[in-house]
Amino acid sequence: MPETGAPTRVLDPIARLQRRRHALYGWMLLAPALTLLTLFAFLPTAATFWASLHSRGTARRPSVFNGLENYLDLIHDPNFWTVVGNNLLYAGVTIPLSIALALVMALWADARLPLRGFVRGAYFTPTILPMIAAANLWLFFYTPGLGVIDSFTGLFGLPPVNWLGQPQTALWAIIVVTVWKEAGFFMIFYLAALQTIPPDLKEAAQVEGAGRFTYLRRVLLPLLMPTTAFIFINALINSVKLIDHLFILTKGGPDNATKLVLYWIWEMAFSYFDPARATALTVLVLLVLGGVAVFQFTIVEKRIHYR
Amino acid sequence: MNALSTTGDFVRLHGVTRLFEGGGGVDDLSLAIPRGGFTVLLGPSGCGKSTTLRLIAGLETPDRGRVEIDGRDVTALPPSARGLSIVFQSYALFPHLTVAENIVFGLRVRHVPRAERDRKLKDALALTGLEGLDARKPAHLSGGQRQRVALARAIVADHPLCLMDEPLSNLDAKLRHSVRQEIRALQRRLGMTVVYVTHDQTEAMGMADHIILMRQGRIEQQGTPAALYQAPASAFAASFIGSPPMTLIPAELAGVPEPPQGHARARLMAGVRAEALRLQPAGTGWLEATVVASEFLGAETFVYLQIEGGPQLIARVPGRIDPAPGTAHSLSWAEHATHWFDRDSGRSICAGAGPRTNAESQPAPQTAAPPAA
Ligand SMILES: Nc1ncnc2c1ncn2[C@@H]1O[C@H](COP(=O)(O)OP(=O)(O)OP(=O)(O)O)[C@@H](O)[C@H]1O
Ligand SMILES: [Mg+2]
């Protein structure tokens, strides 16, 4: 072969064939997932985005392209801000609360205690219950006058409260159900993570004079950070995604007090038949969640993982 | 730091028992660990070495008995109040902390002022040769470096007692050899009392001032490495210490020398160290044997032999010889190099073999049999 100064790598035919085969295998392995994702995730997302740029069509007036008008329309709707506010409060309370509760329960269930299996099972029960069933259960708890809560407070002579029926308490009642439902699920992740932490570390810390609290703060919590980040993302997504219980408990009322973003989207799309605004709001939600995912995979992952 | 100057026992266990539900543990253990010395707890896997160490550390609480450190009864004290440090087998380094943070973890927990902390860290890094690695995380260190971080963490606290549980078992053979000497040198320099657990008898022989040989939760024998080697108190000690282990031959085998007065041959075993065995031409020694194989190790050769009607054994012959497998030889040894053990109890009979045996056995004019034609 003539010596050329060019730094092009000349591959042996066998190596070239081998590489092609590898690439082919790669695409073949990727194909099923790619097909399904395209069909059920990428295409609908693109379609949603396209639809969000069109006006609401009626029998007499077909839908036309109207740019960002749907978005402006949304932003000028006071309901939009109520719903976003509701959802922010809902997320701001349920996420830290369910994570903290999950951690406490996991530490408790990981300790050497009698009936450990029972404790773990009990904590996990809410997770295996479908949300609809759980909501029905809580509906029974919250029933004014007759429900478990009012029966209990009644013992102390307190008046019955319509927990789900008044705007001041309704969202908080929903928050309680969500935390109850999610904490058990997140506990499982913490429990699994705790089991991968070698007991030596605890003993080493103990010998160095670290008490339980110091061990928790200086060793356990940092080592659980990757799990916490994972749970946090899940909790964040759930705070947008999980609305099953609203259908049973409040239907977004009273006076929009418990209306969350996804419930409102569902309402606009299937009760008011307003796909224009529904798709616009969907795109906004996707943008926010996508932004969070990018943040998670770039900055958080790099800072938290210690290996 | 209280160095070798003060003598006496630093750690004492009095009748300490810790039995586990599934079996195992230690039973009625009493021992004394000399101040400023390097004491090795030796024994086969599962004999209770780690349990003993953890009892001293306070990571286990005895069912019965008392633990004393530096004349103080510490049985009820937590590990942190006992003034000791531990090097774990797994090193137990905190994976999210850097080398420096790992080393000063305990100092920070105890709120040692920053200036003092930094000075001690610098000293510890220098002593263990870890300078320049202080900002790394344990995952980015080699096995030997991790081991040294664990060591640095143990010495930075200036505790007079350091417990080590098989600290070298995760290192490769070559590294293990050099780290052994480093640990020993460090211990001497700092005057620490070290209790070191291992199941590797060469490690114990090479490092210890004092060996405590354990078996099934009890002490089998204790003493200096030389004492254990030269006067094993039992057949177990004889076969556990030494490489290759002492050969035990049923005493009724024809050709074995006369046992001590008042003992029936049928109840005894005769033990001979591999280096005491002499290989002679067939028919001229005490026991007839056939060569099975041989291993040339440089300075010496291990010859594997099968005794007629008896066990297989290893003879350790200086220099290089090449006996062909299948050739017949005869074995003999200096009569006082025989160790006698009771066959049922395993206890040594006539422990008077004394230190002479070894002196005799080492430079013995061993005559290697000429390779058979
Ligand atoms: N926490 C425990 N629970 C139940 N049994 C235990 C416990 N710790 C140790 N044992 C048992 O006690 C016996 C002695 O264990 P120990 O860890 O002291 O052995 P060791 O001499 O250190 O062995 P190795 O050389 O394998 O580390 C073993 O049979 C073991 O199964
Ligand atoms: Mg052990």
XYZ file of C-alpha atoms and ligand atoms in Angstrom:
712
model
C 0.000 0.000 0.000
C 1.421 3.418 -0.886
C 2.353 5.580 2.068
C 0.111 8.591 2.251
C 0.425 11.241 4.894
C -3.318 11.298 5.472
C -4.351 10.010 8.898
C -7.224 7.932 7.492
C -7.453 4.567 9.137
C -7.456 1.766 6.678
C -9.452 -1.138 7.980
C -8.825 -4.691 7.101
C -11.799 -6.102 5.132
C -12.442 -8.606 7.923
C -12.529 -5.858 10.539
C -14.832 -3.780 8.323
C -17.224 -6.672 7.921
C -17.139 -7.322 11.631
C -17.997 -3.706 12.379
C -20.871 -3.714 9.959
C -22.197 -6.872 11.555
C -21.984 -5.242 14.963
C -23.852 -2.180 13.763
C -26.505 -4.380 12.204
C -26.961 -6.328 15.437
C -27.248 -3.068 17.312
C -30.038 -1.786 15.096
C -31.809 -5.129 15.199
C -31.774 -5.154 18.977
C -32.959 -1.561 19.060
C -35.748 -2.047 16.518
C -38.597 -3.409 18.698
C -38.243 -0.735 21.370
C -37.756 1.965 18.761
C -40.884 0.917 16.875
C -43.038 0.846 19.962
C -41.693 4.115 21.326
C -42.204 5.824 17.974
C -45.711 4.491 17.678
C -46.878 5.231 21.196
C -44.664 8.046 22.438
C -42.873 10.066 19.759
C -45.666 10.247 17.196
C -48.392 11.147 19.726
C -46.103 13.804 21.212
C -45.518 15.320 17.806
C -49.218 15.103 16.987
C -50.100 16.761 20.277
C -47.687 19.570 19.613
C -49.103 20.033 16.121
C -52.672 20.036 17.426
C -51.796 22.598 20.079
C -51.010 25.084 17.322
C -54.527 24.809 15.863
C -57.798 26.359 16.878
C -60.725 24.444 18.297
C -62.724 23.022 15.394
C -66.519 22.887 15.338
C -68.977 21.482 12.834
C -69.313 24.815 11.122
C -65.824 26.198 11.635
C -63.024 23.747 10.900
C -59.848 24.084 12.972
C -57.184 26.375 11.549
C -53.584 27.044 12.356
C -53.382 29.832 14.908
C -49.844 29.684 16.247
C -49.392 30.264 19.960
C -52.892 31.589 20.494
C -53.971 28.553 22.550
C -51.067 29.122 24.890
C -51.850 32.804 25.347
C -55.452 31.906 25.889
C -54.445 29.510 28.661
C -52.184 31.962 30.400
C -54.962 34.544 30.507
C -57.389 32.079 32.046
C -57.524 32.585 35.857
C -58.400 28.878 36.224
C -55.015 28.066 34.769
C -53.275 29.809 37.647
C -55.585 28.211 40.220
C -54.837 24.753 38.849
C -51.101 25.372 38.589
C -51.116 26.756 42.134
C -53.005 23.689 43.368
C -50.553 21.392 41.684
C -47.539 23.250 43.035
C -48.857 23.058 46.581
C -49.786 19.418 46.057
C -46.301 18.577 44.763
C -44.550 20.776 47.308
C -46.197 18.947 50.181
C -46.573 15.366 48.935
C -43.033 14.986 47.567
C -40.988 15.864 50.657
C -43.538 14.353 53.004
C -43.788 10.984 51.273
C -39.987 10.789 50.861
C -39.354 11.616 54.506
C -41.992 9.159 55.637
C -40.598 6.471 53.334
C -37.121 6.952 54.783
C -38.323 6.800 58.369
C -40.357 3.677 57.672
C -37.456 2.025 55.847
C -35.041 2.723 58.695
C -37.590 1.314 61.081
C -38.363 -1.750 58.969
C -34.658 -2.381 58.373
C -33.850 -2.486 62.075
C -33.709 -5.810 63.828
C -37.132 -6.024 65.319
C -39.643 -8.757 65.963
C -42.360 -9.091 63.302
C -40.102 -7.400 60.767
C -41.844 -9.168 57.901
C -45.217 -8.041 59.178
C -44.108 -4.422 59.521
C -42.747 -4.386 55.986
C -45.900 -6.007 54.632
C -48.108 -3.534 56.444
C -46.181 -0.572 55.042
C -46.334 -1.997 51.568
C -50.079 -2.713 51.498
C -51.153 0.737 50.225
C -48.923 0.207 47.207
C -50.563 -2.981 46.001
C -54.004 -1.481 46.426
C -55.263 0.123 43.179
C -55.631 3.874 43.571
C -59.365 3.656 42.883
C -59.825 1.145 45.700
C -57.687 3.226 48.024
C -59.737 6.293 47.183
C -62.951 4.462 48.000
C -61.449 3.413 51.302
C -60.552 6.980 52.141
C -63.960 8.189 50.993
C -65.299 6.044 53.805
C -62.793 7.561 56.227
C -63.726 11.102 55.232
C -67.535 10.740 55.168
C -68.875 13.625 57.257
C -70.486 12.461 60.479
C -70.303 8.728 59.732
C -66.713 8.270 58.556
C -63.923 6.805 60.629
C -62.322 10.192 61.229
C -65.463 11.925 62.370
C -66.493 8.962 64.500
C -63.152 9.227 66.223
C -63.134 13.013 66.676
C -66.781 12.729 67.746
C -65.629 10.780 70.781
C -64.014 13.969 72.005
C -67.105 15.999 71.280
C -65.728 17.666 68.148
C -68.239 18.620 65.464
C -68.291 16.649 62.187
C -66.198 18.095 59.374
C -66.833 17.746 55.654
C -63.180 17.184 54.860
C -63.649 16.768 51.119
C -66.488 19.208 50.769
C -64.922 22.507 51.805
C -62.237 24.338 49.822
C -60.001 24.921 52.874
C -59.544 21.219 53.648
C -60.253 19.358 50.396
C -56.771 19.604 48.852
C -55.139 18.667 52.152
C -57.386 15.611 52.386
C -56.225 14.600 48.908
C -52.610 15.185 49.915
C -52.989 12.831 52.880
C -54.287 10.051 50.617
C -51.408 10.537 48.187
C -48.729 10.490 50.875
C -50.285 7.400 52.409
C -50.290 5.714 49.033
C -46.782 6.682 47.921
C -44.712 6.405 51.086
C -45.003 2.615 51.210
C -43.891 2.325 47.602
C -40.873 4.559 48.085
C -39.995 2.701 51.266
C -39.297 -0.396 49.196
C -36.573 1.439 47.282
C -35.007 2.745 50.477
C -35.195 -0.685 52.020
C -33.434 -2.222 49.036
C -30.763 0.497 49.127
C -30.236 0.076 52.860
C -29.608 -3.592 52.346
C -26.741 -2.890 49.967
C -24.915 -0.797 52.582
C -22.438 -3.108 54.299
C -22.927 -3.383 58.072
C -19.171 -2.829 58.458
C -19.675 0.856 57.754
C -21.958 1.188 60.717
C -19.488 -0.624 62.933
C -16.600 1.471 61.663
C -18.558 4.629 62.412
C -19.501 3.266 65.809
C -15.879 2.561 66.706
C -14.975 6.094 65.630
C -17.494 7.403 68.116
C -20.338 8.334 65.776
C -23.765 8.047 67.374
C -26.900 6.996 65.543
C -27.719 10.489 64.417
C -24.199 11.250 63.209
C -24.128 7.963 61.343
C -27.442 8.808 59.707
C -26.344 12.291 58.706
C -22.726 11.674 57.735
C -22.921 8.193 56.219
C -26.401 6.830 55.604
C -28.058 9.846 53.995
C -25.176 10.526 51.573
C -25.081 6.875 50.593
C -28.848 6.934 50.022
C -28.658 10.052 47.844
C -28.877 8.203 44.508
C -31.992 6.443 45.758
C -33.420 9.706 47.017
C -32.841 11.321 43.630
C -34.567 8.431 41.895
C -37.500 8.569 44.284
C -37.696 12.336 43.955
C -38.092 12.125 40.191
C -40.730 9.451 40.576
C -42.584 11.487 43.163
C -42.408 14.529 40.930
C -43.822 12.655 37.966
C -46.518 11.132 40.146
C -47.512 14.534 41.458
C -48.508 15.335 37.894
C -49.591 11.906 36.767
C -51.479 10.445 39.698
C -55.056 11.767 39.554
C -57.129 8.561 39.804
C -58.273 9.390 43.304
C -59.650 12.772 42.249
C -62.312 11.025 40.186
C -63.578 9.202 43.270
C -63.000 11.744 45.997
C -63.704 15.268 44.689
C -63.839 15.490 40.900
C -61.684 18.586 41.190
C -64.135 20.461 43.401
C -65.252 22.153 45.477
C -64.773 25.356 43.526
C -61.681 23.999 41.713
C -59.956 23.574 45.087
C -58.592 20.131 44.225
C -58.237 20.486 40.481
C -54.792 19.359 39.382
C -53.239 19.955 35.981
C -53.773 16.520 34.477
C -57.342 16.355 35.747
C -58.023 19.704 34.125
C -56.520 18.484 30.850
C -58.767 15.442 30.973
C -61.753 17.670 31.696
C -60.991 20.058 28.813
C -60.421 17.233 26.383
C -63.261 14.880 27.254
C -65.892 16.943 29.092
C -65.632 20.273 27.299
C -64.294 18.850 24.029
C -61.684 21.562 23.757
C -58.655 19.722 22.324
C -56.916 22.985 21.443
C -56.381 24.103 25.012
C -55.960 20.551 26.290
C -53.092 19.867 23.892
C -51.485 23.220 24.639
C -51.494 22.463 28.362
C -50.192 18.952 27.682
C -47.252 20.400 25.792
C -46.504 22.756 28.676
C -46.531 19.841 31.130
C -44.258 17.812 28.864
C -41.839 20.719 28.634
C -41.634 21.071 32.409
C -41.187 17.323 32.997
C -38.633 17.115 30.185
C -36.687 19.965 31.755
C -36.666 18.142 35.081
C -35.464 14.936 33.411
C -32.598 16.758 31.707
C -31.639 18.381 35.004
C -31.734 14.960 36.663
C -29.612 13.182 34.101
C -26.974 15.852 33.740
C -26.375 17.793 36.910
C -27.908 15.700 39.672
C -26.566 12.342 38.510
C -23.063 13.685 38.262
C -23.106 15.270 41.693
C -24.763 12.467 43.604
C -23.123 9.324 42.394
C -19.987 8.818 44.352
C -18.452 5.999 42.350
C 1.828 7.058 73.662
C 2.614 4.342 76.141
C 5.251 2.354 74.371
C 7.027 -0.874 75.102
C 8.488 0.575 78.280
C 5.456 -0.335 80.361
C 5.022 -4.063 80.414
C 2.215 -6.287 81.519
C -1.044 -7.310 79.942
C -3.003 -4.734 78.022
C -6.116 -6.734 77.197
C -7.550 -9.500 79.330
C -10.554 -11.701 78.770
C -11.912 -13.565 81.778
C -14.116 -16.554 81.001
C -15.782 -14.799 78.088
C -18.562 -16.750 76.412
C -20.538 -15.704 73.370
C -22.485 -18.502 71.716
C -24.653 -18.008 68.672
C -28.019 -19.635 68.190
C -26.995 -21.550 65.098
C -23.848 -22.827 66.817
C -20.386 -21.322 66.813
C -18.992 -18.494 68.858
C -16.487 -18.621 71.696
C -16.803 -20.598 74.881
C -15.266 -19.688 78.249
C -12.325 -17.891 76.718
C -9.626 -16.456 78.959
C -6.600 -14.789 77.494
C -4.087 -12.062 78.071
C -2.584 -9.828 75.410
C 0.758 -8.230 76.291
C 1.146 -4.469 76.106
C 2.924 -3.098 73.073
C 3.094 -6.491 71.434
C 1.841 -7.953 68.208
C -0.560 -10.739 69.097
C -2.087 -12.912 66.409
C -5.321 -14.813 66.777
C -4.848 -17.791 64.501
C -7.145 -20.630 63.616
C -9.148 -22.274 60.879
C -12.222 -20.598 59.409
C -15.153 -20.438 61.809
C -13.146 -21.057 64.978
C -14.247 -17.773 66.572
C -11.334 -15.425 65.854
C -13.496 -12.604 64.559
C -15.932 -13.135 67.391
C -13.097 -12.781 69.897
C -11.923 -9.598 68.218
C -15.435 -8.180 68.161
C -15.811 -9.003 71.842
C -12.656 -7.046 72.607
C -13.908 -4.194 70.421
C -17.329 -4.114 72.015
C -19.154 -4.878 68.781
C -20.406 -8.042 70.486
C -21.494 -8.306 74.102
C -20.413 -11.420 75.986
C -23.096 -13.741 77.351
C -20.807 -14.261 80.329
C -17.379 -13.106 81.398
C -15.492 -9.827 81.546
C -13.343 -7.858 79.152
C -10.545 -5.738 80.546
C -8.482 -3.182 78.636
C -5.554 -1.429 80.279
C -6.703 -2.578 83.701
C -10.202 -1.177 83.202
C -13.309 -3.336 83.050
C -14.854 -2.309 79.735
C -17.456 -5.075 79.432
C -20.329 -2.584 79.551
C -18.689 0.179 77.517
C -19.489 0.930 73.859
C -16.662 0.530 71.297
C -15.968 4.253 71.133
C -15.287 4.426 74.868
C -12.726 1.628 74.812
C -9.923 3.600 73.205
C -9.266 1.346 70.253
C -9.372 1.347 66.504
C -10.192 -1.393 64.025
C -9.031 -2.316 60.555
C -11.800 -4.348 58.987
C -11.289 -7.126 56.494
C -13.384 -5.216 53.968
C -11.654 -1.997 55.118
C -15.118 -0.454 55.667
C -14.130 2.799 53.985
C -16.925 5.285 53.453
C -17.373 5.288 49.674
C -18.756 8.824 49.483
C -15.853 10.395 51.352
C -12.375 11.147 50.062
C -9.296 9.490 51.475
C -8.632 12.474 53.729
C -12.234 12.633 54.931
C -12.201 8.918 55.612
C -9.066 9.183 57.692
C -10.253 12.088 59.826
C -13.846 10.851 60.125
C -13.422 9.951 63.779
C -11.550 13.155 64.601
C -14.354 15.210 63.111
C -16.983 13.231 64.973
C -15.067 13.930 68.169
C -14.729 17.645 67.279
C -10.950 17.684 67.275
C -9.861 21.238 66.344
C -9.111 21.758 62.711
C -5.406 22.552 63.056
C -4.751 19.406 65.053
C -6.851 17.383 62.648
C -4.850 18.601 59.672
C -1.561 17.885 61.397
C -2.601 14.345 62.309
C -3.901 13.746 58.816
C -0.580 14.823 57.381
C 1.300 12.523 59.729
C -0.950 9.582 58.956
C -0.692 10.144 55.216
C 3.078 10.277 55.475
C 3.313 7.195 57.679
C 1.222 5.125 55.295
C 2.708 6.566 52.125
C -0.591 7.963 50.892
C 0.554 11.496 50.138
C -1.060 12.893 47.037
C -4.006 10.518 47.164
C -5.914 12.407 49.835
C -8.537 13.819 47.465
C -9.456 10.508 45.836
C -12.524 8.460 46.577
C -11.965 4.853 47.689
C -13.400 3.541 44.412
C -10.444 5.088 42.591
C -7.800 3.375 44.695
C -6.071 0.033 44.291
C -6.609 -2.696 46.853
C -3.303 -1.995 48.548
C -4.009 1.724 48.739
C -7.430 1.093 50.255
C -5.812 -1.130 52.808
C -3.443 1.673 53.729
C -6.294 4.153 54.055
C -7.939 1.791 56.526
C -4.627 1.587 58.366
C -4.245 5.364 58.357
C -7.743 5.759 59.750
C -6.838 3.340 62.523
C -3.621 5.070 63.549
C -4.730 8.686 63.219
C -6.692 8.474 66.446
C -3.588 7.584 68.486
C -5.422 4.828 70.293
C -3.057 2.492 72.130
C -4.891 -0.606 70.873
C -5.508 -1.562 67.272
C -7.557 -4.555 66.217
C -7.161 -5.994 62.717
C -9.409 -8.632 61.212
C -7.665 -10.329 58.308
C -6.598 -6.982 56.868
C -4.529 -8.523 54.097
C -6.863 -11.180 52.801
C -8.044 -9.045 49.887
C -4.542 -8.394 48.592
C -2.564 -10.470 46.148
C 0.222 -12.678 47.457
C 3.113 -10.393 46.592
C 1.555 -7.270 48.040
C 0.541 -9.167 51.134
C 4.148 -9.957 51.804
C 5.363 -6.364 51.704
C 2.374 -4.923 53.564
C 2.981 -7.456 56.328
C 6.345 -5.909 57.020
C 4.950 -2.383 56.746
C 2.306 -3.092 59.340
C 4.836 -4.661 61.641
C 7.210 -1.712 61.301
C 4.386 0.753 61.914
C 3.305 -1.114 65.022
C 6.848 -1.039 66.407
C 7.307 2.627 65.629
C 4.045 3.687 67.252
C 4.322 1.229 70.123
C 0.733 0.126 69.616
C -0.701 -3.055 70.992
C -2.028 -4.926 67.989
C -4.401 -7.855 67.960
C -4.351 -9.339 64.516
C -6.697 -12.013 63.216
C -5.698 -14.372 60.454
C -6.237 -17.922 59.321
C -2.947 -17.891 57.438
C -0.261 -19.508 59.563
C 2.630 -18.119 57.510
C 1.298 -14.620 58.196
C 1.059 -15.441 61.896
C 4.542 -16.944 62.030
C 6.037 -14.018 60.178
C 4.426 -11.207 62.147
C 3.552 -12.313 65.644
C 5.290 -11.780 68.942
C 2.654 -14.000 70.425
C 0.279 -16.420 68.729
C -3.029 -17.543 70.181
C -4.116 -20.607 68.256
C -7.854 -21.185 68.403
C -10.038 -24.112 67.526
C -13.813 -24.368 67.806
C -14.223 -21.380 70.088
C -11.427 -22.332 72.479
C -7.720 -21.707 72.778
C -5.704 -24.648 71.560
C -2.260 -23.324 72.371
C -0.518 -19.986 72.787
C 3.057 -18.830 72.830
C 5.775 -17.432 70.603
C 5.855 -18.611 66.984
C 8.975 -20.649 67.744
C 7.349 -22.338 70.729
C 4.306 -23.298 68.704
C 6.446 -24.618 65.918
C 8.894 -26.526 68.044
C 6.603 -27.835 70.720
C 3.069 -28.162 69.396
C 0.785 -29.010 72.282
C -1.526 -31.093 70.157
C -1.810 -32.886 66.873
C -4.059 -30.035 65.692
C -1.420 -27.417 66.445
C 1.212 -29.581 64.817
C -0.734 -29.956 61.609
C -1.964 -26.352 61.511
C 1.386 -24.638 61.938
C 4.229 -25.076 59.517
C 4.227 -25.313 55.771
C 4.138 -28.100 54.805
C 2.393 -29.257 57.982
C 3.898 -31.833 60.284
C 3.422 -35.390 59.106
C 1.509 -37.604 61.531
C 2.263 -41.289 61.295
C 0.388 -44.018 63.187
C 2.939 -45.278 65.733
C 2.221 -48.977 65.255
C 3.594 -48.802 61.736
C 6.665 -51.022 61.595
C 9.848 -49.012 61.667
C 8.630 -46.063 63.748
C 11.060 -45.571 66.643
C 10.242 -46.712 70.147
C 7.638 -44.500 71.883
C 8.257 -42.982 75.312
C 8.092 -45.283 78.319
C 4.653 -46.383 79.447
C 2.751 -45.644 76.250
C 1.236 -48.264 73.994
C 2.090 -47.839 70.332
C -1.491 -48.398 69.241
C -2.649 -45.264 71.096
C -0.039 -42.917 69.666
C 0.810 -40.875 66.599
C 4.329 -39.913 65.714
C 4.820 -36.452 64.243
C 7.831 -35.394 62.225
C 8.511 -32.019 60.604
C 9.095 -32.153 56.882
C 12.600 -30.716 57.173
C 13.610 -33.383 59.725
C 12.887 -36.204 57.315
C 15.926 -37.748 55.628
C 15.637 -39.459 52.303
C 17.872 -42.515 52.089
C 18.363 -45.385 49.677
C 15.698 -48.062 50.039
C 16.217 -50.460 52.937
C 18.582 -48.270 54.955
C 16.049 -46.200 56.954
C 13.080 -46.717 59.272
C 10.130 -46.442 56.917
C 9.898 -47.538 53.311
C 8.204 -45.049 50.974
C 7.584 -44.482 47.282
C 8.015 -41.137 45.552
C 4.723 -39.789 44.253
C 5.870 -36.425 42.943
C 8.308 -33.649 43.640
C 8.154 -29.869 43.579
C 11.269 -27.798 43.055
C 10.957 -24.467 44.861
C 14.367 -22.950 44.280
C 16.172 -23.288 47.583
C 14.538 -26.564 48.412
C 12.503 -29.404 46.992
C 9.295 -30.864 48.375
C 9.177 -34.608 47.791
C 5.744 -36.204 48.089
C 6.011 -39.756 49.357
C 3.611 -42.590 50.042
C 4.462 -44.732 53.059
C 3.638 -48.398 52.654
C 0.437 -48.962 54.614
C 0.502 -45.426 55.920
C -0.270 -41.818 55.002
C 1.204 -39.647 52.299
C 3.794 -37.173 53.501
C 6.050 -34.411 52.334
C 9.792 -34.321 52.843
C 11.555 -30.984 52.550
C 14.976 -31.444 51.037
C 17.422 -28.571 50.581
C 18.633 -27.850 47.104
C 17.443 -29.559 44.027
C 16.853 -33.264 43.596
C 14.922 -35.083 40.929
C 13.544 -38.327 42.278
C 11.549 -40.111 39.594
C 7.972 -40.909 40.639
C 7.661 -44.546 41.620
C 11.180 -44.944 42.969
C 11.500 -46.529 46.400
C 13.227 -44.690 49.213
C 13.674 -45.085 52.891
C 12.922 -42.431 55.488
C 14.640 -41.715 58.744
C 14.959 -38.813 61.151
C 16.745 -37.863 64.330
C 15.018 -39.739 67.120
C 14.487 -36.637 69.278
C 12.752 -34.913 66.342
C 9.757 -37.167 66.928
C 6.695 -35.546 68.528
C 4.327 -37.965 70.205
C 0.589 -37.369 70.331
C -2.195 -39.298 71.958
C -4.336 -40.610 69.148
C -7.696 -40.014 70.852
C -7.214 -36.693 72.608
C -4.610 -35.346 70.203
C -2.614 -33.983 73.168
C 1.157 -34.006 73.045
C 3.021 -36.540 75.142
C 6.451 -35.693 76.467
C 6.468 -32.085 75.438
C 10.118 -32.107 76.410
C 11.122 -32.145 72.792
C 12.238 -28.592 73.493
C 13.957 -26.109 71.300
C 16.681 -28.552 70.480
C 14.602 -30.301 67.873
C 14.650 -27.427 65.507
C 18.334 -26.691 65.927
C 18.882 -30.300 65.110
C 16.569 -30.498 62.185
C 17.626 -27.457 60.240
C 21.221 -27.901 59.243
C 20.979 -31.683 59.438
C 23.248 -33.361 56.934
C 20.390 -34.571 54.851
C 21.466 -36.999 52.279
C 19.421 -36.904 49.211
C 19.081 -40.278 47.683
C 20.625 -40.575 44.283
C 17.986 -40.792 41.630
C 17.216 -44.392 40.902
C 18.431 -45.689 37.637
N -23.743 -12.922 64.100
C -23.656 -14.260 64.109
N -24.783 -15.014 64.191
C -24.709 -16.363 64.223
N -23.579 -17.063 64.147
C -22.430 -16.380 64.067
C -22.402 -14.949 64.038
N -21.120 -14.546 63.933
C -20.381 -15.667 63.904
N -21.155 -16.772 63.988
C -20.678 -18.149 64.013
O -19.673 -18.261 64.971
C -18.596 -19.043 64.484
C -17.316 -18.272 64.575
O -17.384 -17.164 63.714
P -16.184 -16.170 63.500
O -16.666 -15.128 62.571
O -15.664 -15.737 64.803
O -15.143 -17.121 62.777
P -13.680 -16.777 62.275
O -12.755 -17.574 63.123
O -13.479 -15.326 62.231
O -13.693 -17.398 60.822
P -13.116 -16.774 59.462
O -11.655 -17.098 59.429
O -13.857 -17.532 58.408
O -13.414 -15.323 59.455
C -18.949 -19.453 63.067
O -19.384 -20.794 63.089
C -20.076 -18.531 62.690
O -20.995 -19.214 61.893
Mg -13.427 -13.826 60.635
